[in-house]
Coordinates of C-alpha atoms and ligand atoms in Angstrom, one line a residue:
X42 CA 0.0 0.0 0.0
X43 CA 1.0 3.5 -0.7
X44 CA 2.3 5.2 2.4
X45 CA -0.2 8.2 3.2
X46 CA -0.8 10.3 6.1
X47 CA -3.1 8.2 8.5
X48 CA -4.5 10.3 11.3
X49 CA -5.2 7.2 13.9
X50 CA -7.6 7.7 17.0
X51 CA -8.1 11.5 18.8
X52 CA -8.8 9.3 21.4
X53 CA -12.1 11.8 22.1
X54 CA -14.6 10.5 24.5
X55 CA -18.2 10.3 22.6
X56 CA -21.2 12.2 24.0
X57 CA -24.7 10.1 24.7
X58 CA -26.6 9.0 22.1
X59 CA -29.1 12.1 20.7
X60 CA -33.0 11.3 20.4
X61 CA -34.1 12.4 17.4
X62 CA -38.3 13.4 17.1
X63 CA -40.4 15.1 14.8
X64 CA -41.7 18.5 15.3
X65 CA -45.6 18.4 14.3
X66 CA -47.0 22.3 15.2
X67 CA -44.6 23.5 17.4
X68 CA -44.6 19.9 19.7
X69 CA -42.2 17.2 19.5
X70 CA -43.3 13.7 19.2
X71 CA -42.3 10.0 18.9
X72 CA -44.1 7.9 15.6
X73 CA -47.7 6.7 16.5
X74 CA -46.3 3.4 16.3
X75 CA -42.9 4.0 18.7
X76 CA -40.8 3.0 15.6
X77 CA -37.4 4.3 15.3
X78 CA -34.0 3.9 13.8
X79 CA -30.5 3.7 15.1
X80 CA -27.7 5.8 13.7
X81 CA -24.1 4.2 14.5
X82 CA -21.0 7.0 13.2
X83 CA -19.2 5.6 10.1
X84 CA -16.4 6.6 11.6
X85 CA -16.3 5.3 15.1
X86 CA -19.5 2.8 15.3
X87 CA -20.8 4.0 18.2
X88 CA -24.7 4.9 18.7
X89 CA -25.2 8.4 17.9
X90 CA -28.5 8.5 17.7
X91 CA -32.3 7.0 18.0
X92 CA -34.8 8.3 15.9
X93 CA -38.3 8.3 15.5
X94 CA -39.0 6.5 12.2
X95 CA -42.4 8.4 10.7
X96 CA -45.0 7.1 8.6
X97 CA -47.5 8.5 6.5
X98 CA -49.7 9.1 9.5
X99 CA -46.8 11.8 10.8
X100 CA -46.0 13.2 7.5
X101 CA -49.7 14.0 6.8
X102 CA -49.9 15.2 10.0
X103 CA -47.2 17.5 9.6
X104 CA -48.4 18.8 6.2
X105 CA -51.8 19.7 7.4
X106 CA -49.6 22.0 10.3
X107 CA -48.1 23.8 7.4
X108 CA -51.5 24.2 5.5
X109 CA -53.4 25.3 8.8
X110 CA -50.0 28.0 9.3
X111 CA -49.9 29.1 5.7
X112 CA -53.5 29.4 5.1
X113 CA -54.4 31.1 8.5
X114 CA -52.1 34.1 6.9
X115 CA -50.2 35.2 10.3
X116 CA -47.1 34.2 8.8
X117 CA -47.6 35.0 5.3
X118 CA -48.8 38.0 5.9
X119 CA -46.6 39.3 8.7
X120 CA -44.2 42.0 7.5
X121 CA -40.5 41.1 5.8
X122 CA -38.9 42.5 8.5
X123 CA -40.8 40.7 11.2
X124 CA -39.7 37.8 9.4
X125 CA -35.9 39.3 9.3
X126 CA -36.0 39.6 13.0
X127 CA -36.6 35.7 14.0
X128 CA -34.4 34.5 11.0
X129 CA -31.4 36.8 12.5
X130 CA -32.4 35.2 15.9
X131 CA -31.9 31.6 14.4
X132 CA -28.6 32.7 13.0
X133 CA -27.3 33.5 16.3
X134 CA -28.9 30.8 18.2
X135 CA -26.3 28.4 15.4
X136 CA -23.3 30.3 15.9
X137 CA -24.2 29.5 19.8
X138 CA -24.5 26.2 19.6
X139 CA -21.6 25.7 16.9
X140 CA -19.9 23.0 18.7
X141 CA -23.0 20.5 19.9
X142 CA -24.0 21.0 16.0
X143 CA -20.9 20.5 14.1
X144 CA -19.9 17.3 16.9
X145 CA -23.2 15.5 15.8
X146 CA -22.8 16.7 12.0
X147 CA -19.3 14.6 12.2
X148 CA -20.4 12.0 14.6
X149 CA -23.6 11.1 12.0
X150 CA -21.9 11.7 8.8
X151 CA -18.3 11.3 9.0
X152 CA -17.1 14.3 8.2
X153 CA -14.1 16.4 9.5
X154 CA -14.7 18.3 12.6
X155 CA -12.8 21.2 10.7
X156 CA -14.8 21.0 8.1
X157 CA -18.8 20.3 10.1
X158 CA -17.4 23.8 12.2
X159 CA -16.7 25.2 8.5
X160 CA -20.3 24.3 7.3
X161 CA -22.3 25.2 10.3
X162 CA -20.9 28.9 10.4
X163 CA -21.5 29.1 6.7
X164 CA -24.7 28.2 7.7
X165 CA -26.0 30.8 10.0
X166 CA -24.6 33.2 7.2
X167 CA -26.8 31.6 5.2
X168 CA -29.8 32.1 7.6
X169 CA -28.5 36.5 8.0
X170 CA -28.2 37.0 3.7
X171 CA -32.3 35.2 3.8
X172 CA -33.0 37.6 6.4
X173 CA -32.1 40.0 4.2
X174 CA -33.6 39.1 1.4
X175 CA -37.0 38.7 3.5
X176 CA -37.3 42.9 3.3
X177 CA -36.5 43.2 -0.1
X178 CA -39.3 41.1 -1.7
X179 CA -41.3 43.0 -4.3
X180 CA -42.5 42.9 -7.9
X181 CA -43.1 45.2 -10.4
X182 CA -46.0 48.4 -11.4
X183 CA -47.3 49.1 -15.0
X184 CA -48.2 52.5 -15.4
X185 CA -48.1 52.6 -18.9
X186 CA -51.1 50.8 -19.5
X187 CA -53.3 53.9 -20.4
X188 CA -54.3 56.7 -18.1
X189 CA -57.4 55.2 -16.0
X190 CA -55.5 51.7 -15.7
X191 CA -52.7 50.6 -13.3
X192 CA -51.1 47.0 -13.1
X193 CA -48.8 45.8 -10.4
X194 CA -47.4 42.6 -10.4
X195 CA -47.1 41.2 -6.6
X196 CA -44.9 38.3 -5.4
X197 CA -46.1 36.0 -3.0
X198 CA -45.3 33.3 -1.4
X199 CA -45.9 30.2 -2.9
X200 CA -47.4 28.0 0.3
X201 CA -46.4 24.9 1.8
X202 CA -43.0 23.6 0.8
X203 CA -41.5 19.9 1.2
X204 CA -38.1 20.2 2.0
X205 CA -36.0 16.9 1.6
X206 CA -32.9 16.6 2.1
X207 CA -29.6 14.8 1.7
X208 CA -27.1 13.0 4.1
X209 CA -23.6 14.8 2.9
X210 CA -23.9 18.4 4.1
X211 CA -27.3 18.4 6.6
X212 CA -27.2 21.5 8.4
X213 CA -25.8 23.7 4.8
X214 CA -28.7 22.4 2.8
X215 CA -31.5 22.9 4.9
X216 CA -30.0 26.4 5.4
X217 CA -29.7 26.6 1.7
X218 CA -33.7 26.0 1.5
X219 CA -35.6 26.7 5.5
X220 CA -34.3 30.6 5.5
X221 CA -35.4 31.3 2.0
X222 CA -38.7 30.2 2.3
X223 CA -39.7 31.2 5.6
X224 CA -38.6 34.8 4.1
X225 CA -40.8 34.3 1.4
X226 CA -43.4 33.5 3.7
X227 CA -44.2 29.8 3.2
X228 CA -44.6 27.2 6.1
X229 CA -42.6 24.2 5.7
X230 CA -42.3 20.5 6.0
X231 CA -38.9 19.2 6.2
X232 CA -37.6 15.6 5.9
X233 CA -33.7 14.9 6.6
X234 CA -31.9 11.8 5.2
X235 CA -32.6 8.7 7.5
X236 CA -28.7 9.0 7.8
X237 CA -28.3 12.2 9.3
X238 CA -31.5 13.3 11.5
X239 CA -30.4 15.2 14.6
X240 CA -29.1 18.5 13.7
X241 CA -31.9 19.2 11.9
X242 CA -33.8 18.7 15.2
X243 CA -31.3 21.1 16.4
X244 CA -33.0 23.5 14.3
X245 CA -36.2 22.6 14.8
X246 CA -34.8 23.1 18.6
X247 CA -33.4 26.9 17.5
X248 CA -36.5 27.7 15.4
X249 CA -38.8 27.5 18.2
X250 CA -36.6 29.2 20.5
X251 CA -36.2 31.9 18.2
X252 CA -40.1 32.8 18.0
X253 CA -41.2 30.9 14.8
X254 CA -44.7 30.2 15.3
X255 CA -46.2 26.7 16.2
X256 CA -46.7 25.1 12.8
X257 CA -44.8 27.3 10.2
X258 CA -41.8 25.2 10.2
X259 CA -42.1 20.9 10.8
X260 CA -39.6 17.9 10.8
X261 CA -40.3 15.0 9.6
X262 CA -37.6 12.1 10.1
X263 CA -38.0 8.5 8.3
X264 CA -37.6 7.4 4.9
X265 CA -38.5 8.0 1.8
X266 CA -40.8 5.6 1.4
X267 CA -43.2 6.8 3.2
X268 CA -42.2 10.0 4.3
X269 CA -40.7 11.8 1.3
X270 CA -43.4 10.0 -1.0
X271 CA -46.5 11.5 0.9
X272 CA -44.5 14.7 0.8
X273 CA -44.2 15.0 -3.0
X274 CA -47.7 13.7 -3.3
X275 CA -49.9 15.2 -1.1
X276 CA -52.1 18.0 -2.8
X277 CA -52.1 20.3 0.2
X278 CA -48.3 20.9 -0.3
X279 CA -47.5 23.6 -2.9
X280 CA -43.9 23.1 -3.7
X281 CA -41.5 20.2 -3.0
X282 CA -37.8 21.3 -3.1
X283 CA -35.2 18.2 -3.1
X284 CA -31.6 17.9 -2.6
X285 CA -30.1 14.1 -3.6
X286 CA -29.9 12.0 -5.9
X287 CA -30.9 12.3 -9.7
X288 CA -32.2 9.1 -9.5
X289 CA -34.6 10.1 -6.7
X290 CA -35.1 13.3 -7.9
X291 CA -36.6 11.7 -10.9
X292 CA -39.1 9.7 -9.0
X293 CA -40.2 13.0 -7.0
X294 CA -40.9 15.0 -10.3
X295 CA -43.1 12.1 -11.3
X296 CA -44.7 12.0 -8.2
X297 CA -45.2 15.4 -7.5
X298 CA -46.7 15.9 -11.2
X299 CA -49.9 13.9 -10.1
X300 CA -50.8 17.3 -8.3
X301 CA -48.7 19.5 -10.6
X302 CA -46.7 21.2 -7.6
X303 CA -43.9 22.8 -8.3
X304 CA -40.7 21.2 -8.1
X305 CA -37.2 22.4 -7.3
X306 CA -33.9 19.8 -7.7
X307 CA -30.5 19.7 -6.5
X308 CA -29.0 16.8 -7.9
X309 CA -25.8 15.0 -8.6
X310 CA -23.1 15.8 -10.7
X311 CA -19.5 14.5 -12.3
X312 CA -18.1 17.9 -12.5
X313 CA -15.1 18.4 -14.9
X314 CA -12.1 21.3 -14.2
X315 CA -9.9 21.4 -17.9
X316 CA -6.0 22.4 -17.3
X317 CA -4.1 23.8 -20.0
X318 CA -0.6 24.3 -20.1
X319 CA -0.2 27.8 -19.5
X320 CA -2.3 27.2 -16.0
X321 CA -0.1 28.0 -12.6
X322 CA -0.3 24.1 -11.9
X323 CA 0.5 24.2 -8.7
X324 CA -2.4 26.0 -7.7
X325 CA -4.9 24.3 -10.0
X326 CA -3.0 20.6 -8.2
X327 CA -3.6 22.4 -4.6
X328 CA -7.3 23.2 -6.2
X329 CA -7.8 20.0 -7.4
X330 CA -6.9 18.1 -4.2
X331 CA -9.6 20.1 -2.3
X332 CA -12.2 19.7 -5.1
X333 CA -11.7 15.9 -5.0
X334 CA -11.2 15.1 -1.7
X335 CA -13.5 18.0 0.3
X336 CA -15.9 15.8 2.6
X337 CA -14.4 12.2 1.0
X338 CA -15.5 13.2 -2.4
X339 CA -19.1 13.2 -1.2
X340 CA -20.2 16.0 -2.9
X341 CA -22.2 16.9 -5.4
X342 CA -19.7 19.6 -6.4
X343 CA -16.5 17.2 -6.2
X344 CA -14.3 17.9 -9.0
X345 CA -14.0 13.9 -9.9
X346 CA -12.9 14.4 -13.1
X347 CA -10.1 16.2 -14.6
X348 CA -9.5 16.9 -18.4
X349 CA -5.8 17.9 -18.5
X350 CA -3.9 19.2 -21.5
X351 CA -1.6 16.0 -23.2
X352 CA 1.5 18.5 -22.7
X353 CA 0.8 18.5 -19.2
X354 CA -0.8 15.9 -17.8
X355 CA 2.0 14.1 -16.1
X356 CA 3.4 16.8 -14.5
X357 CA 0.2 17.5 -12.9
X358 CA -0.3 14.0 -12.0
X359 CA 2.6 13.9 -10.4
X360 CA 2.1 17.0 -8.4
X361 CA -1.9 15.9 -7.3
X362 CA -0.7 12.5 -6.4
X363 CA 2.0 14.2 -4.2
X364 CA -0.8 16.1 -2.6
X365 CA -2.9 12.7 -2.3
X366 CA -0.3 11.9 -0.4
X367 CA 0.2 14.2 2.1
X368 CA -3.8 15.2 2.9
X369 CA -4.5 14.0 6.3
X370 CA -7.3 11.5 6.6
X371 CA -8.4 9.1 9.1
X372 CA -9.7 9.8 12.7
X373 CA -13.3 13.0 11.7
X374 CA -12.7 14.0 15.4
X375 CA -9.1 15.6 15.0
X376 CA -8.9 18.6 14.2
X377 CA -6.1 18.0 11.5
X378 CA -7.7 15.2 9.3
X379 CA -9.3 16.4 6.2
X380 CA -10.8 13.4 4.7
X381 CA -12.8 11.5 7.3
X382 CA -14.9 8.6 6.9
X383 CA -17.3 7.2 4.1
X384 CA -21.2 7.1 5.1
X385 CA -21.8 3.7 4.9
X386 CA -20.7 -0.1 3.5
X387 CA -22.7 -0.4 1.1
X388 CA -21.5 3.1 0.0
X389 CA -17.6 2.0 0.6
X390 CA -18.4 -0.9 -1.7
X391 CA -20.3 1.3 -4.4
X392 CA -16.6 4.0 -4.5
X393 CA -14.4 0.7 -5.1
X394 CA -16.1 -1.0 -7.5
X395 CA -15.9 1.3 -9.7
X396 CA -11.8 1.5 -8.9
X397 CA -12.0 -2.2 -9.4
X398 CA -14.0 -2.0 -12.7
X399 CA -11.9 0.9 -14.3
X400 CA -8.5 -1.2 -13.4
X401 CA -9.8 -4.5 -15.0
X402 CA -10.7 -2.3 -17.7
X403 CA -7.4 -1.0 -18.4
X404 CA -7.0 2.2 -16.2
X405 CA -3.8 3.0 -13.7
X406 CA -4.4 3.7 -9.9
X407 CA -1.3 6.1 -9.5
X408 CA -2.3 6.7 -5.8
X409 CA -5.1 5.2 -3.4
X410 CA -7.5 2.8 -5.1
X411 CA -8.3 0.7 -1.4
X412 CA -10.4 0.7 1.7
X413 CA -8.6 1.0 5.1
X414 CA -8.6 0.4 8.4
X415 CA -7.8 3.6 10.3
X416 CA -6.0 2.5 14.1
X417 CA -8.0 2.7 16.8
X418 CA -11.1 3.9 14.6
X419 CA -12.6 1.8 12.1
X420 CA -12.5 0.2 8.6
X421 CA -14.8 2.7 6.9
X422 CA -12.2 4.9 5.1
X423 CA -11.4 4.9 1.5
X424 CA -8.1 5.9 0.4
X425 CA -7.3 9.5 -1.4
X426 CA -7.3 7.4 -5.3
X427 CA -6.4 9.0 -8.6
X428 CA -6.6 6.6 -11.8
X429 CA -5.4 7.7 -15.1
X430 CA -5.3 5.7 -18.2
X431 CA -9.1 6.3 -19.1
X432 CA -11.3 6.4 -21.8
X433 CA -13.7 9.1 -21.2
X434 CA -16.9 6.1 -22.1
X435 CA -15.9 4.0 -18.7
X436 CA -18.4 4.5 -15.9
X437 CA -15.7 6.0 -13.5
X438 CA -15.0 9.0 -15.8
X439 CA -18.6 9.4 -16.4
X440 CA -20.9 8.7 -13.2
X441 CA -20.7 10.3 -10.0
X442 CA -18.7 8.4 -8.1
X443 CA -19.3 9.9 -4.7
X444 CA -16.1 9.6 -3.6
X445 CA -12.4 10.4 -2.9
X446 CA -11.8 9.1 -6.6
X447 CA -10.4 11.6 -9.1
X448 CA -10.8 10.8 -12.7
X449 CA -7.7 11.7 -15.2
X450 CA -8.7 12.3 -18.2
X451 CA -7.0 14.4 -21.4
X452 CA -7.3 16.7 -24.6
X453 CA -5.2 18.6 -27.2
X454 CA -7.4 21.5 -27.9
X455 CA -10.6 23.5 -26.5
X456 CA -13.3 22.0 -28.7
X457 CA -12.2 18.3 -27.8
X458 CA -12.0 19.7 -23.8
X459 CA -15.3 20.6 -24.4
X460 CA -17.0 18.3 -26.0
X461 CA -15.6 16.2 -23.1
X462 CA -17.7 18.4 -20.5
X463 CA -20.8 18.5 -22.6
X464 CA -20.8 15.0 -23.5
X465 CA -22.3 13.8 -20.0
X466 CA -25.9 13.3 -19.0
X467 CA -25.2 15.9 -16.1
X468 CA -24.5 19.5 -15.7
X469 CA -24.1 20.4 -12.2
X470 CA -20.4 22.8 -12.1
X471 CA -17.5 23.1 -14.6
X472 CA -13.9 24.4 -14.2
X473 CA -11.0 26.0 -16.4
X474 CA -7.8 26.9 -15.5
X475 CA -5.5 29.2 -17.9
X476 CA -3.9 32.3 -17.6
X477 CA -5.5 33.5 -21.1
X478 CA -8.7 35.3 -20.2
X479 CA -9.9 34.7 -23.5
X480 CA -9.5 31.1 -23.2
X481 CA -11.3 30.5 -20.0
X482 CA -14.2 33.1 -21.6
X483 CA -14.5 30.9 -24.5
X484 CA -14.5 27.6 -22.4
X485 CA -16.9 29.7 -19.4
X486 CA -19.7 30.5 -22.2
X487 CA -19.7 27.1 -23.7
X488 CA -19.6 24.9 -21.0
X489 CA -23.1 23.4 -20.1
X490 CA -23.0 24.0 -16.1
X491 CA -24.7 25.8 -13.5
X492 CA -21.7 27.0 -12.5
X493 CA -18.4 27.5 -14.1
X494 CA -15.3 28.5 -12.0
X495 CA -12.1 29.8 -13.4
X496 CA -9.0 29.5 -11.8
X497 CA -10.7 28.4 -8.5
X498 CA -12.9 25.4 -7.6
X499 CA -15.7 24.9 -5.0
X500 CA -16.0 28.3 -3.9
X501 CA -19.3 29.9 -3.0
X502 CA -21.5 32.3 -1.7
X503 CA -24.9 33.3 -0.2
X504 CA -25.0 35.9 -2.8
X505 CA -24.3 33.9 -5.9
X506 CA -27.1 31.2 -7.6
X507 CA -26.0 27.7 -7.3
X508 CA -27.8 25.1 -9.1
X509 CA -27.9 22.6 -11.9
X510 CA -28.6 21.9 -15.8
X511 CA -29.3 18.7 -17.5
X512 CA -30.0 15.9 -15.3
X513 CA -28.3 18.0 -12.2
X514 CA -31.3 20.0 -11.7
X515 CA -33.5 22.4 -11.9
X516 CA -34.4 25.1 -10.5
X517 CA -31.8 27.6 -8.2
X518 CA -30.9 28.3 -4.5
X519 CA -29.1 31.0 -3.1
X520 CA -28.9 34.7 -4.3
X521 CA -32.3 37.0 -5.5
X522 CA -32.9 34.1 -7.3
X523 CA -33.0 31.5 -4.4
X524 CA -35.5 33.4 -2.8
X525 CA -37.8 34.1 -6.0
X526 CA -38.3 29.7 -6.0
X527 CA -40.3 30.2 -2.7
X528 CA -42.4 32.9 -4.8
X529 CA -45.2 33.0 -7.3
X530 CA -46.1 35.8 -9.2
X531 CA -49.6 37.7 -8.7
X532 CA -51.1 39.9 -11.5
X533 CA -53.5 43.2 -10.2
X534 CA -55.5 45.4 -13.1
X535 CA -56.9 48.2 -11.4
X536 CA -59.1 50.7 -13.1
X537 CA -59.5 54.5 -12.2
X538 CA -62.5 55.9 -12.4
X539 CA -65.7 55.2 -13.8
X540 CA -63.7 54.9 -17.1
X541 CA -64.8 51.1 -18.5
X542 CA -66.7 51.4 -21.9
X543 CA -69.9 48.9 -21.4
X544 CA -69.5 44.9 -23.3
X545 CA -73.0 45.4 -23.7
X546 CA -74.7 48.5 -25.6
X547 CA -77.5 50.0 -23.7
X548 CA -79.3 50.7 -26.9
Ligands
LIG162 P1 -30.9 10.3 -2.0 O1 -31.5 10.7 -3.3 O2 -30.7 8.8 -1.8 O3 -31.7 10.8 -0.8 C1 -32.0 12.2 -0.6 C2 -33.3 12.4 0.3 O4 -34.4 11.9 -0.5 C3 -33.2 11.6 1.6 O5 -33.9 12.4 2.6 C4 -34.1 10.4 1.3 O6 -34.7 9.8 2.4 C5 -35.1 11.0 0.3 N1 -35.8 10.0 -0.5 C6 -35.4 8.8 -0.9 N2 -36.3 8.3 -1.8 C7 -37.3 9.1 -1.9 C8 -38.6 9.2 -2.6 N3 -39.0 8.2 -3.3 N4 -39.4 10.2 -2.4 C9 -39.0 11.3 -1.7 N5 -37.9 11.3 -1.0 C10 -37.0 10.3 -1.1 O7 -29.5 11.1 -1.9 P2 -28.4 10.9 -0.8 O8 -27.7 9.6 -1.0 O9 -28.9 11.3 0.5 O10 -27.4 12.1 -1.3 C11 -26.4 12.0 -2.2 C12 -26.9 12.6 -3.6 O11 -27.3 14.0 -3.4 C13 -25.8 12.7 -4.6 O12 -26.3 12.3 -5.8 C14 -25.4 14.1 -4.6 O13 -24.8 14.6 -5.8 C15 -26.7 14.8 -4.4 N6 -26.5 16.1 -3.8 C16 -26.8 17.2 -4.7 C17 -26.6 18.5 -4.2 C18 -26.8 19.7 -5.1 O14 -27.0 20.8 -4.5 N7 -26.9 19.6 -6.4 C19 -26.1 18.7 -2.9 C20 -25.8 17.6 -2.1 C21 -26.1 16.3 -2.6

């Protein structure tokens, strides 16, 4: 095995496990049926938490909350900056409880403590930008529509919302969705991955104690059979926004088009960054070691494929497999390690079968390509892997492989880079790296992303629109435009005056 840097036990001792319940109109409550599930850390295999396993009984229960919150107007109708005010409160009440969150964001996910800290503090920002967003909501007036007629155009909130989310960054993308809608003024059912439940409780836990009245916001935990099925199909919900799979997301657009709701989707991705020789490549091999690697590659943004220039490509091999090797991983509960733990076996099995596959196929691990055993921890930790010698058809240059695997690929000129992006079924982010401005232009506008980085990777802000094209989504969060989702768009004519010419002659 290659020699890497292994960061064995912190030796930290683990709190209790958390209990985990649903939050039906402001009350917390076990399932009807006292069913739960157990949540053991990938990492460490240690109970982290019980929680209550809903059914349909719970999620209908919950969606008729939100329809009794939205439709008795209180909250829809209560002013932007009331709204501001408890949405600032739930931004401080995170930074407050920072550590509790972030511990139980790496205990149930596996993710560096570094990096849960990272995400729960980019959360609350996320929570003060939707606060101020929740004052600026307003459409548009026609007053050129003749002298005794006025038009304004009014932007409302849309109603309920289903909120389902995924298991890789739980706090971020229920901050990416809650904020905005509560600013628009919807009421909200939300349903966390079966994987990671409890610090979305610690939400639901912030939420109330901020003010948010009984019912505007509920939780939800189980799977998504039932849970997330009754939430996409139920006709009292409006709106159903999903983060996950494409797979899934599929099956939710179907579902939720019995009804016609709207639906929003955040979905997967195999997102390529193209180096060409005139990059700085140390920083693009710095840039691609984060991209890869950032949360074990279990990210929908993970740069798991790169498309490198044929003049370069081995020097910047070299250079990202020297990186591979010095990026700490093991032990989530160090503050060093950067690459923690995968989510699950099955998942572990799911990463190295496509290793396997590729190398029986023909392709080169230059660094990683095996599970280990991490001293004093556990077994579920996949090594940082780069393989090379591919053909961009095989599955591991192609799919998402949802894990600390980076894909070499190469090119000899922009069209063939490009062609290279575009020829995938998904569309989620994109990456160039070139000190011509003109070349990264031409590569920026033809691209087919959602988001298109040059000379960076991965970075992101409250501000900007993230979201996908092609099978990686539809739909937008974040920015103007991540609150206009949680909106739909109201037409008033008003006449002035007693001005209308009769439809019907008098004569
Ligand atoms: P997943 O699709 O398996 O599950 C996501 C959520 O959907 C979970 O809460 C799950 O319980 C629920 N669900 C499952 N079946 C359902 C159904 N039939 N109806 C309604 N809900 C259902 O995804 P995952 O494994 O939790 O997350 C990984 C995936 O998420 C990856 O593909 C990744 O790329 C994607 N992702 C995308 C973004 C983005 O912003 N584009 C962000 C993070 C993750």
């Amino acid at each position: 095995m290659t020699k890497m840097r292994v960061i064995p036990s912190a030796g930290i001792s683990l709190p209790e496990p958390f209990s985990a319940r649903h939050l039906i109109d402001g009350t917390w409550r076990d399932s009807a049926d006292e069913a739960v599930s157990e949540r053991h850390s990938p990492a460490h295999a240690n109970l982290v938490s019980v929680a209550a396993k809903g059914g349909t009984s719970e999620a209908q229960a919950a969606i008729a909350a939100a329809r009794n919150a939205f439709d008795a107007g209180d909250w829809a109708f209560s002013s932007g900056a009331s709204r501001a005010v408890i949405l600032l409160k739930v931004a401080d009440l995170i930074e407050h409880d920072l550590d509790r969150i972030a511990l139980l964001e790496t205990l149930e996910s596996g993710k560096p403590i570094s990096q849960a800290r990272a995400e729960i503090s980019g959360a609350a920002d996320l929570w003060r930008y939707a606060a101020s967003l929740a004052r600026m909501i307003h459409g548009d007036s026609h007053n050129s529509l003749g002298a005794d007629m006025l038009g304004v155009v009014l932007k409302e909130p849309i109603g309920v919302v289903s909120l389902i989310t995924p298991w890789n960054f739980p706090f971020l993308i229920i901050s990416q969705k809650l904020p905005f809608a509560l600013a628009a003024g919807c009421t909200a059912v939300i349903k966390p991955s079966e994987l990671t439940p409890s610090t979305t409780c610690i939400l639901g836990e912030l939420l109330t104690e901020a003010g948010l009245p009984n019912g505007v916001a509920n939780i939800v935990l189980g799977f998504g059979d039932p849970v997330g099925e009754t939430l996409s199909t139920d006709p009292r919900v409006d709106m159903v926004s999903f983060t996950g799979s494409t797979g899934v997301g599929k099956r939710i657009s179907a579902a939720a088009s019995g009804t016609l709701k709207k639906v929003s989707l955040e979905l997967g991705g195999k997102n390529p960054q193209v180096i060409f020789p005139d990059a700085d490549l140390d920083q693009a091999a710095d840039a691609i070691t984060f991209g890869v690697y950032f949360n074990a590659g279990e990210c929908c943004n993970s740069g798991s494929r790169i498309i490198v220039h044929e003049e370069v490509v081995e020097e910047l091999t070299q250079k990202v497999v020297a990186l591979s090797r010095k990026v700490p991983f093991g032990d989530p509960l160090d503050p060093s390690t950067q690459v923690g733990a995968i989510i699950s076996p099955e998942h572990m099995e799911k990463i190295d079968s496509y290793v396997q596959d590729a190398v029986a196929d023909g392709a080169t691990v230059a660094i990683g390509g095996a599970a280990l055993n991490v001293d004093g921890v556990g077994p579920q930790f996949y090594q940082p892997t780069v393989v090379t010698n591919l053909r961009p058809n095989m599955p591991i240059a192609r799919e998402e492989v949802f894990g600390p695997v980076l894909a070499v690929l190469t090119f000899k000129t922009l069209d063939e880079a490009l062609s290279l992006c575009n020829d995938a079924a998904y569309g989620l982010s994109a990456g160039v790296w070139s000190k011509d401005m003109s070349t990264c232009l031409s590569f920026a506008r033809r691209v087919q992303a959602g988001t298109v980085w040059t000379n960076t990777w991965m970075d992101g802000f409250p501000e900007m629109p993230f979201g996908g094209v092609k099978e990686s989504g539809q739909g937008r969060e974040l920015g103007r435009y991540g609150l206009d989702e949680f909106l739909e768009v109201k037409t008033l004519q008003m006449r002035i005056g007693d001005t209308r010419q009769p439809w019907v002659s008098s004569e």
